[in-house]
Amino acid sequence: MAARILAVDFGTSNSAAAILDGSTPRRLTIEPGAETLPTAVFFPTESREMLIGTAAMEALIGGEEGRYMRALKSVLGTSLFHEERRIGGKRRTLAGIVTAFIEAIKRRAEAQTGEVFTSVLSGRPVHFHTADPERDARAEADLRACYEAAGFEDIRFRFEPEAAALSSHGLGKTGETGLIVDIGGGTSDFSVFRSGTDGIEIRASHGIRLGGTDFDQAISMSHAMPLLGRGGELRRSLGEGLLPVPNAIYADLSSWAKIPFVYTPETRRAVKDMQRHAVKPEKIARLATVIDEQLGHELAFAVEAGKIKANSGDAPARISLGCVEPQLTAPIDRQSLDTALEEFRRRLREAMEETLRLAGAAPRDIGSIILVGGSSLMHMVATEASGICPDAELRRSEAFTAVVDGLALSTGARELQTS
């Protein structure tokens, strides 16, 4: 009997693994009691043992001293991925951390199934990096190297929206042309496919580097960071006039991937200097609190929670920033959410239109739009997709597991079988 292939969806926000049982995908519980694993790690100060998934999040929320990291996939293909930094008491690279995360997935999958996996089919976005083929190729090479270092010998990739299309076969009508809209944590990917009696035919795939982490950053910058001094003014050390408060610290502090690297002596000195010269020093004092007490991730979780509340209904919501200052909140509602994300709406619309163009399909040819990925739950995604293809029926697949299901189904393809 041929050895089975492990299907892995290594995501920006969540990861999953599955195998094929006969002709049916079986998701593995690589997280206790769950089929998805938060793509997050935590290095406790008092121990060198890396925590992953929910255990990492619980350590952070519980106030344990250490380094929390999320959105590691977004730095594939960049120089940051291979830079050594002191993390968890030793010099590490993000490449080594991703390798350890994948090793943990492999180890848990083997413990659950009693099998040894040497072959893996991994999902990947259509483009890790928009309009940058060299960096895109480097990102896949980075991920391949991590799988190899984790103990896999045969490593293959499939575009995530194509896997989602495969797992979504049966949601639409036979003979119908569909559009997969897969909005993940770091990328947005699309496939036009045609559903037949024997399966699906992929007509075109396209993607851009834009996802839920970008949404969170834009919302943080527009709603939360002004309470920490963003958009304020500084008095000059010499001469008349005012200067704008620098934006870079706020941009890094609102980026999931960059938060762990904000807490440096250089940043602390810069913030103290800003506070001395600020027209409104009380706001910069809040920024100093976030930096000194390393509250960046707590702030990011608060923004994410506020986004979800505002997206789920028309009633106003608030982003709770009590971790920074008691009773500090930022109002947020559907309208302010849409305003903050307006530029992203345009980019999503253009990407979907480009996918149709690549497929040689007109909007009227699309019979169904299938939404996949956690960030596809954003109201604006369904609105833009329906606006482009108004005659299509809007359907939702399994938001967090459609890709890994499709990858598992793909392992049954003849060209993927190993002897």
GROMACS .gro file of C-alpha atoms in nm:
model
  419
    1MET     CA    1   0.000   0.000   0.000
    2ALA     CA    2   0.132   0.342  -0.098
    3ALA     CA    3   0.227   0.570   0.188
    4ARG     CA    4  -0.026   0.842   0.246
    5ILE     CA    5   0.051   1.206   0.181
    6LEU     CA    6  -0.010   1.460   0.454
    7ALA     CA    7  -0.207   1.764   0.340
    8VAL     CA    8  -0.108   2.083   0.523
    9ASP     CA    9  -0.267   2.424   0.503
   10PHE     CA   10  -0.003   2.647   0.665
   11GLY     CA   11  -0.195   2.970   0.701
   12THR     CA   12  -0.116   3.322   0.815
   13SER     CA   13  -0.371   3.305   1.097
   14ASN     CA   14  -0.466   2.936   1.121
   15SER     CA   15  -0.323   2.605   1.003
   16ALA     CA   16  -0.474   2.261   0.945
   17ALA     CA   17  -0.375   1.911   0.839
   18ALA     CA   18  -0.568   1.626   0.679
   19ILE     CA   19  -0.530   1.290   0.510
   20LEU     CA   20  -0.741   1.100   0.260
   21ASP     CA   21  -0.939   0.807   0.396
   22GLY     CA   22  -1.048   0.622   0.082
   23SER     CA   23  -1.202   0.908  -0.112
   24THR     CA   24  -1.296   1.120   0.190
   25PRO     CA   25  -1.082   1.389   0.353
   26ARG     CA   26  -1.019   1.337   0.723
   27ARG     CA   27  -0.910   1.644   0.915
   28LEU     CA   28  -0.667   1.576   1.194
   29THR     CA   29  -0.707   1.728   1.539
   30ILE     CA   30  -0.359   1.879   1.551
   31GLU     CA   31  -0.491   2.105   1.828
   32PRO     CA   32  -0.662   1.937   2.126
   33GLY     CA   33  -1.032   1.919   2.040
   34ALA     CA   34  -0.997   2.130   1.725
   35GLU     CA   35  -0.938   2.081   1.352
   36THR     CA   36  -0.750   2.410   1.311
   37LEU     CA   37  -0.444   2.539   1.490
   38PRO     CA   38  -0.375   2.911   1.539
   39THR     CA   39  -0.052   2.991   1.356
   40ALA     CA   40   0.105   3.146   1.662
   41VAL     CA   41   0.404   3.073   1.883
   42PHE     CA   42   0.515   3.183   2.229
   43PHE     CA   43   0.858   3.164   2.388
   44PRO     CA   44   0.832   3.181   2.769
   45THR     CA   45   1.106   3.385   2.936
   46GLU     CA   46   1.172   3.113   3.193
   47SER     CA   47   1.184   2.826   2.947
   48ARG     CA   48   1.320   2.753   2.600
   49GLU     CA   49   1.022   2.534   2.510
   50MET     CA   50   0.817   2.692   2.232
   51LEU     CA   51   0.439   2.690   2.277
   52ILE     CA   52   0.217   2.686   1.967
   53GLY     CA   53  -0.144   2.746   1.880
   54THR     CA   54  -0.397   2.803   2.155
   55ALA     CA   55  -0.132   2.736   2.421
   56ALA     CA   56   0.069   3.029   2.282
   57MET     CA   57  -0.234   3.258   2.287
   58GLU     CA   58  -0.327   3.152   2.640
   59ALA     CA   59   0.025   3.225   2.763
   60LEU     CA   60   0.005   3.576   2.619
   61ILE     CA   61  -0.344   3.649   2.749
   62GLY     CA   62  -0.252   3.502   3.087
   63GLY     CA   63   0.025   3.758   3.125
   64GLU     CA   64   0.312   3.511   3.112
   65GLU     CA   65   0.648   3.675   3.042
   66GLY     CA   66   0.779   3.589   2.698
   67ARG     CA   67   0.768   3.657   2.324
   68TYR     CA   68   0.448   3.601   2.123
   69MET     CA   69   0.457   3.582   1.743
   70ARG     CA   70   0.187   3.554   1.480
   71ALA     CA   71   0.151   3.594   1.100
   72LEU     CA   72   0.486   3.423   1.036
   73LYS     CA   73   0.381   3.327   0.684
   74SER     CA   74   0.376   3.692   0.578
   75VAL     CA   75   0.756   3.723   0.604
   76LEU     CA   76   0.832   3.435   0.364
   77GLY     CA   77   1.046   3.564   0.081
   78THR     CA   78   1.187   3.858   0.278
   79SER     CA   79   1.529   3.913   0.434
   80LEU     CA   80   1.364   3.928   0.777
   81PHE     CA   81   1.288   3.556   0.748
   82HIS     CA   82   1.656   3.466   0.777
   83GLU     CA   83   1.779   3.735   1.016
   84GLU     CA   84   1.899   3.610   1.355
   85ARG     CA   85   1.742   3.774   1.659
   86ARG     CA   86   1.743   3.694   2.027
   87ILE     CA   87   1.412   3.521   2.091
   88GLY     CA   88   1.331   3.297   2.385
   89GLY     CA   89   1.678   3.315   2.534
   90LYS     CA   90   1.875   3.223   2.220
   91ARG     CA   91   1.956   3.345   1.871
   92ARG     CA   92   1.687   3.229   1.630
   93THR     CA   93   1.559   3.296   1.279
   94LEU     CA   94   1.197   3.307   1.172
   95ALA     CA   95   1.285   3.027   0.931
   96GLY     CA   96   1.382   2.811   1.227
   97ILE     CA   97   1.062   2.902   1.411
   98VAL     CA   98   0.843   2.812   1.110
   99THR     CA   99   1.034   2.484   1.078
  100ALA     CA  100   0.965   2.404   1.444
  101PHE     CA  101   0.596   2.486   1.393
  102ILE     CA  102   0.573   2.253   1.092
  103GLU     CA  103   0.764   1.984   1.286
  104ALA     CA  104   0.498   2.007   1.556
  105ILE     CA  105   0.221   1.961   1.298
  106LYS     CA  106   0.402   1.657   1.153
  107ARG     CA  107   0.463   1.509   1.497
  108ARG     CA  108   0.099   1.552   1.605
  109ALA     CA  109  -0.033   1.411   1.277
  110GLU     CA  110   0.191   1.104   1.312
  111ALA     CA  111   0.090   1.053   1.675
  112GLN     CA  112  -0.278   1.063   1.581
  113THR     CA  113  -0.258   0.834   1.277
  114GLY     CA  114   0.026   0.602   1.378
  115GLU     CA  115   0.188   0.670   1.041
  116VAL     CA  116   0.517   0.831   0.941
  117PHE     CA  117   0.473   1.106   0.684
  118THR     CA  118   0.758   1.177   0.445
  119SER     CA  119   0.542   1.332   0.172
  120VAL     CA  120   0.342   1.652   0.205
  121LEU     CA  121   0.110   1.850  -0.019
  122SER     CA  122   0.108   2.207   0.104
  123GLY     CA  123  -0.122   2.486   0.006
  124ARG     CA  124   0.026   2.812  -0.112
  125PRO     CA  125  -0.126   3.138  -0.229
  126VAL     CA  126  -0.128   3.211  -0.600
  127HIS     CA  127   0.115   3.493  -0.520
  128PHE     CA  128   0.295   3.531  -0.188
  129HIS     CA  129   0.396   3.876  -0.313
  130THR     CA  130   0.201   4.082  -0.565
  131ALA     CA  131   0.381   4.164  -0.893
  132ASP     CA  132   0.720   4.040  -0.767
  133PRO     CA  133   0.803   3.703  -0.930
  134GLU     CA  134   1.152   3.687  -0.778
  135ARG     CA  135   1.034   3.738  -0.422
  136ASP     CA  136   0.739   3.507  -0.487
  137ALA     CA  137   0.974   3.227  -0.594
  138ARG     CA  138   1.194   3.296  -0.292
  139ALA     CA  139   0.891   3.266  -0.062
  140GLU     CA  140   0.804   2.920  -0.197
  141ALA     CA  141   1.171   2.818  -0.169
  142ASP     CA  142   1.171   2.940   0.193
  143LEU     CA  143   0.862   2.735   0.274
  144ARG     CA  144   0.997   2.429   0.092
  145ALA     CA  145   1.320   2.452   0.293
  146CYS     CA  146   1.119   2.462   0.616
  147TYR     CA  147   0.928   2.147   0.518
  148GLU     CA  148   1.256   1.976   0.432
  149ALA     CA  149   1.413   2.077   0.763
  150ALA     CA  150   1.101   1.948   0.940
  151GLY     CA  151   1.161   1.599   0.799
  152PHE     CA  152   0.960   1.583   0.475
  153GLU     CA  153   1.131   1.437   0.169
  154ASP     CA  154   0.869   1.477  -0.103
  155ILE     CA  155   0.720   1.829  -0.096
  156ARG     CA  156   0.460   1.956  -0.340
  157PHE     CA  157   0.238   2.261  -0.356
  158ARG     CA  158  -0.107   2.348  -0.485
  159PHE     CA  159  -0.272   2.687  -0.511
  160GLU     CA  160  -0.508   2.735  -0.218
  161PRO     CA  161  -0.812   2.859  -0.417
  162GLU     CA  162  -0.782   2.559  -0.650
  163ALA     CA  163  -0.787   2.326  -0.351
  164ALA     CA  164  -1.090   2.512  -0.218
  165ALA     CA  165  -1.263   2.471  -0.554
  166LEU     CA  166  -1.202   2.096  -0.540
  167SER     CA  167  -1.349   2.064  -0.191
  168SER     CA  168  -1.645   2.283  -0.289
  169HIS     CA  169  -1.746   2.055  -0.577
  170GLY     CA  170  -2.113   1.979  -0.527
  171LEU     CA  171  -2.208   2.315  -0.378
  172GLY     CA  172  -2.303   2.440  -0.723
  173LYS     CA  173  -2.477   2.289  -1.023
  174THR     CA  174  -2.313   2.048  -1.268
  175GLY     CA  175  -2.193   2.237  -1.573
  176GLU     CA  176  -2.188   2.565  -1.382
  177THR     CA  177  -1.896   2.808  -1.382
  178GLY     CA  178  -1.800   2.927  -1.035
  179LEU     CA  179  -1.569   3.177  -0.872
  180ILE     CA  180  -1.374   3.093  -0.556
  181VAL     CA  181  -1.308   3.397  -0.336
  182ASP     CA  182  -1.054   3.290  -0.074
  183ILE     CA  183  -0.966   3.573   0.165
  184GLY     CA  184  -0.712   3.460   0.422
  185GLY     CA  185  -0.501   3.629   0.681
  186GLY     CA  186  -0.227   3.740   0.442
  187THR     CA  187  -0.346   3.694   0.084
  188SER     CA  188  -0.659   3.704  -0.128
  189ASP     CA  189  -0.684   3.431  -0.391
  190PHE     CA  190  -0.934   3.355  -0.664
  191SER     CA  191  -1.009   3.073  -0.907
  192VAL     CA  192  -1.263   3.045  -1.185
  193PHE     CA  193  -1.365   2.681  -1.229
  194ARG     CA  194  -1.618   2.477  -1.418
  195SER     CA  195  -1.799   2.196  -1.240
  196GLY     CA  196  -1.853   1.871  -1.429
  197THR     CA  197  -1.981   1.525  -1.352
  198ASP     CA  198  -1.624   1.400  -1.305
  199GLY     CA  199  -1.496   1.690  -1.101
  200ILE     CA  200  -1.381   2.043  -1.169
  201GLU     CA  201  -1.175   2.220  -1.431
  202ILE     CA  202  -0.970   2.520  -1.320
  203ARG     CA  203  -0.991   2.789  -1.586
  204ALA     CA  204  -0.775   3.054  -1.418
  205SER     CA  205  -0.632   3.153  -1.082
  206HIS     CA  206  -0.508   3.487  -0.953
  207GLY     CA  207  -0.415   3.641  -0.620
  208ILE     CA  208  -0.284   3.948  -0.440
  209ARG     CA  209  -0.095   4.006  -0.117
  210LEU     CA  210  -0.385   4.139   0.087
  211GLY     CA  211  -0.568   3.976   0.375
  212GLY     CA  212  -0.712   3.999   0.721
  213THR     CA  213  -0.388   4.115   0.881
  214ASP     CA  214  -0.390   4.413   0.643
  215PHE     CA  215  -0.750   4.485   0.739
  216ASP     CA  216  -0.652   4.478   1.107
  217GLN     CA  217  -0.361   4.713   1.046
  218ALA     CA  218  -0.575   4.967   0.860
  219ILE     CA  219  -0.841   4.960   1.131
  220SER     CA  220  -0.582   4.995   1.404
  221MET     CA  221  -0.420   5.290   1.228
  222SER     CA  222  -0.751   5.469   1.171
  223HIS     CA  223  -0.930   5.389   1.498
  224ALA     CA  224  -0.686   5.296   1.777
  225MET     CA  225  -0.354   5.461   1.700
  226PRO     CA  226  -0.490   5.821   1.707
  227LEU     CA  227  -0.555   5.764   2.079
  228LEU     CA  228  -0.182   5.688   2.111
  229GLY     CA  229  -0.077   6.006   1.933
  230ARG     CA  230  -0.087   5.915   1.564
  231GLY     CA  231  -0.173   6.220   1.357
  232GLY     CA  232  -0.052   6.455   1.631
  233GLU     CA  233   0.211   6.724   1.622
  234LEU     CA  234   0.554   6.782   1.779
  235ARG     CA  235   0.720   7.109   1.875
  236ARG     CA  236   1.060   7.167   1.719
  237SER     CA  237   1.367   7.151   1.942
  238LEU     CA  238   1.492   7.465   1.769
  239GLY     CA  239   1.293   7.728   1.586
  240GLU     CA  240   0.926   7.790   1.523
  241GLY     CA  241   0.661   7.564   1.379
  242LEU     CA  242   0.537   7.212   1.434
  243LEU     CA  243   0.627   6.872   1.293
  244PRO     CA  244   0.397   6.573   1.239
  245VAL     CA  245   0.433   6.278   1.474
  246PRO     CA  246   0.629   6.007   1.284
  247ASN     CA  247   0.410   5.731   1.146
  248ALA     CA  248   0.654   5.439   1.133
  249ILE     CA  249   0.620   5.325   1.495
  250TYR     CA  250   0.242   5.311   1.463
  251ALA     CA  251   0.261   5.118   1.134
  252ASP     CA  252   0.487   4.853   1.291
  253LEU     CA  253   0.284   4.838   1.611
  254SER     CA  254  -0.034   4.767   1.414
  255SER     CA  255   0.127   4.492   1.203
  256TRP     CA  256   0.095   4.142   1.351
  257ALA     CA  257   0.426   4.030   1.199
  258LYS     CA  258   0.627   4.331   1.319
  259ILE     CA  259   0.492   4.377   1.672
  260PRO     CA  260   0.757   4.149   1.834
  261PHE     CA  261   1.035   4.366   1.692
  262VAL     CA  262   0.904   4.704   1.814
  263TYR     CA  263   1.025   4.667   2.172
  264THR     CA  264   1.380   4.795   2.129
  265PRO     CA  265   1.587   5.051   2.320
  266GLU     CA  266   1.587   5.266   2.006
  267THR     CA  267   1.207   5.270   1.992
  268ARG     CA  268   1.181   5.353   2.363
  269ARG     CA  269   1.421   5.646   2.323
  270ALA     CA  270   1.231   5.772   2.018
  271VAL     CA  271   0.898   5.759   2.203
  272LYS     CA  272   1.038   5.943   2.506
  273ASP     CA  273   1.170   6.216   2.276
  274MET     CA  274   0.830   6.238   2.105
  275GLN     CA  275   0.660   6.268   2.444
  276ARG     CA  276   0.888   6.561   2.543
  277HIS     CA  277   0.801   6.753   2.227
  278ALA     CA  278   0.438   6.649   2.178
  279VAL     CA  279   0.161   6.907   2.167
  280LYS     CA  280  -0.055   6.642   2.337
  281PRO     CA  281   0.196   6.447   2.549
  282GLU     CA  282  -0.078   6.251   2.726
  283LYS     CA  283  -0.145   6.056   2.405
  284ILE     CA  284   0.222   5.977   2.347
  285ALA     CA  285   0.233   5.864   2.711
  286ARG     CA  286  -0.014   5.591   2.614
  287LEU     CA  287   0.219   5.487   2.332
  288ALA     CA  288   0.505   5.473   2.583
  289THR     CA  289   0.294   5.244   2.803
  290VAL     CA  290   0.231   5.008   2.512
  291ILE     CA  291   0.602   4.993   2.428
  292ASP     CA  292   0.730   4.971   2.787
  293GLU     CA  293   0.478   4.705   2.892
  294GLN     CA  294   0.486   4.524   2.555
  295LEU     CA  295   0.111   4.550   2.498
  296GLY     CA  296   0.119   4.544   2.119
  297HIS     CA  297  -0.049   4.207   2.081
  298GLU     CA  298  -0.316   4.286   2.340
  299LEU     CA  299  -0.388   4.600   2.140
  300ALA     CA  300  -0.403   4.402   1.816
  301PHE     CA  301  -0.644   4.146   1.965
  302ALA     CA  302  -0.866   4.433   2.083
  303VAL     CA  303  -0.873   4.582   1.733
  304GLU     CA  304  -0.952   4.242   1.582
  305ALA     CA  305  -1.241   4.194   1.826
  306GLY     CA  306  -1.375   4.541   1.747
  307LYS     CA  307  -1.357   4.467   1.375
  308ILE     CA  308  -1.560   4.149   1.420
  309LYS     CA  309  -1.826   4.328   1.625
  310ALA     CA  310  -1.859   4.614   1.379
  311ASN     CA  311  -1.873   4.377   1.084
  312SER     CA  312  -2.145   4.160   1.237
  313GLY     CA  313  -2.415   4.425   1.259
  314ASP     CA  314  -2.523   4.785   1.210
  315ALA     CA  315  -2.507   4.877   1.581
  316PRO     CA  316  -2.204   5.085   1.688
  317ALA     CA  317  -1.929   4.895   1.867
  318ARG     CA  318  -1.615   4.993   2.054
  319ILE     CA  319  -1.254   4.882   2.054
  320SER     CA  320  -1.164   4.826   2.418
  321LEU     CA  321  -0.818   4.963   2.501
  322GLY     CA  322  -0.840   4.910   2.875
  323CYS     CA  323  -0.508   4.726   2.862
  324VAL     CA  324  -0.349   5.064   2.790
  325GLU     CA  325  -0.557   5.288   3.012
  326PRO     CA  326  -0.869   5.213   3.220
  327GLN     CA  327  -1.194   5.278   3.029
  328LEU     CA  328  -1.011   5.386   2.713
  329THR     CA  329  -1.213   5.289   2.404
  330ALA     CA  330  -1.232   5.375   2.036
  331PRO     CA  331  -1.573   5.385   1.862
  332ILE     CA  332  -1.615   5.173   1.549
  333ASP     CA  333  -1.916   5.093   1.330
  334ARG     CA  334  -1.990   4.949   0.987
  335GLN     CA  335  -1.951   5.290   0.820
  336SER     CA  336  -1.614   5.372   0.978
  337LEU     CA  337  -1.501   5.017   0.904
  338ASP     CA  338  -1.589   5.058   0.537
  339THR     CA  339  -1.412   5.394   0.524
  340ALA     CA  340  -1.093   5.245   0.671
  341LEU     CA  341  -1.101   4.959   0.420
  342GLU     CA  342  -1.211   5.151   0.111
  343GLU     CA  343  -0.879   5.112  -0.070
  344PHE     CA  344  -0.884   4.737  -0.003
  345ARG     CA  345  -1.234   4.712  -0.151
  346ARG     CA  346  -1.098   4.856  -0.476
  347ARG     CA  347  -0.804   4.612  -0.482
  348LEU     CA  348  -1.030   4.312  -0.417
  349ARG     CA  349  -1.267   4.423  -0.693
  350GLU     CA  350  -0.982   4.465  -0.940
  351ALA     CA  351  -0.836   4.125  -0.849
  352MET     CA  352  -1.169   3.949  -0.906
  353GLU     CA  353  -1.214   4.127  -1.238
  354GLU     CA  354  -0.862   4.022  -1.341
  355THR     CA  355  -0.939   3.660  -1.253
  356LEU     CA  356  -1.244   3.667  -1.479
  357ARG     CA  357  -1.035   3.822  -1.756
  358LEU     CA  358  -0.769   3.552  -1.725
  359ALA     CA  359  -1.040   3.286  -1.744
  360GLY     CA  360  -1.205   3.448  -2.046
  361ALA     CA  361  -1.527   3.465  -1.847
  362ALA     CA  362  -1.783   3.744  -1.835
  363PRO     CA  363  -1.957   3.831  -1.508
  364ARG     CA  364  -2.281   3.682  -1.643
  365ASP     CA  365  -2.102   3.348  -1.694
  366ILE     CA  366  -2.052   3.302  -1.319
  367GLY     CA  367  -2.331   3.095  -1.167
  368SER     CA  368  -2.198   3.074  -0.813
  369ILE     CA  369  -1.953   3.261  -0.593
  370ILE     CA  370  -1.805   3.048  -0.316
  371LEU     CA  371  -1.655   3.234  -0.020
  372VAL     CA  372  -1.363   3.071   0.162
  373GLY     CA  373  -1.123   3.186   0.434
  374GLY     CA  374  -1.177   3.355   0.767
  375SER     CA  375  -1.160   3.706   0.624
  376SER     CA  376  -1.424   3.624   0.363
  377LEU     CA  377  -1.668   3.674   0.651
  378MET     CA  378  -1.610   4.050   0.614
  379HIS     CA  379  -1.926   4.215   0.485
  380MET     CA  380  -1.737   4.407   0.216
  381VAL     CA  381  -1.610   4.085   0.053
  382ALA     CA  382  -1.957   3.951  -0.024
  383THR     CA  383  -2.072   4.299  -0.131
  384GLU     CA  384  -1.787   4.341  -0.381
  385ALA     CA  385  -1.816   3.987  -0.518
  386SER     CA  386  -2.191   4.019  -0.570
  387GLY     CA  387  -2.143   4.361  -0.724
  388ILE     CA  388  -1.915   4.215  -0.991
  389CYS     CA  389  -2.131   3.908  -1.062
  390PRO     CA  390  -2.485   4.017  -0.965
  391ASP     CA  391  -2.651   3.711  -1.117
  392ALA     CA  392  -2.438   3.460  -0.928
  393GLU     CA  393  -2.562   3.277  -0.622
  394LEU     CA  394  -2.351   3.351  -0.316
  395ARG     CA  395  -2.246   3.041  -0.123
  396ARG     CA  396  -2.018   2.979   0.172
  397SER     CA  397  -1.788   2.682   0.199
  398GLU     CA  398  -1.611   2.576   0.519
  399ALA     CA  399  -1.433   2.903   0.591
  400PHE     CA  400  -1.134   2.758   0.777
  401THR     CA  401  -1.103   2.404   0.636
  402ALA     CA  402  -1.208   2.415   0.269
  403VAL     CA  403  -0.846   2.447   0.158
  404VAL     CA  404  -0.710   2.156   0.364
  405ASP     CA  405  -1.006   1.939   0.256
  406GLY     CA  406  -0.923   2.014  -0.108
  407LEU     CA  407  -0.555   1.945  -0.051
  408ALA     CA  408  -0.641   1.608   0.101
  409LEU     CA  409  -0.858   1.527  -0.201
  410SER     CA  410  -0.570   1.632  -0.426
  411THR     CA  411  -0.341   1.373  -0.264
  412GLY     CA  412  -0.558   1.108  -0.429
  413ALA     CA  413  -0.471   1.234  -0.775
  414ARG     CA  414  -0.269   0.984  -0.975
  415GLU     CA  415   0.018   1.223  -1.041
  416LEU     CA  416   0.064   1.273  -0.665
  417GLN     CA  417   0.083   0.906  -0.569
  418THR     CA  418   0.417   0.782  -0.440
  419SER     CA  419   0.537   0.423  -0.457
   0.00000   0.00000   0.00000
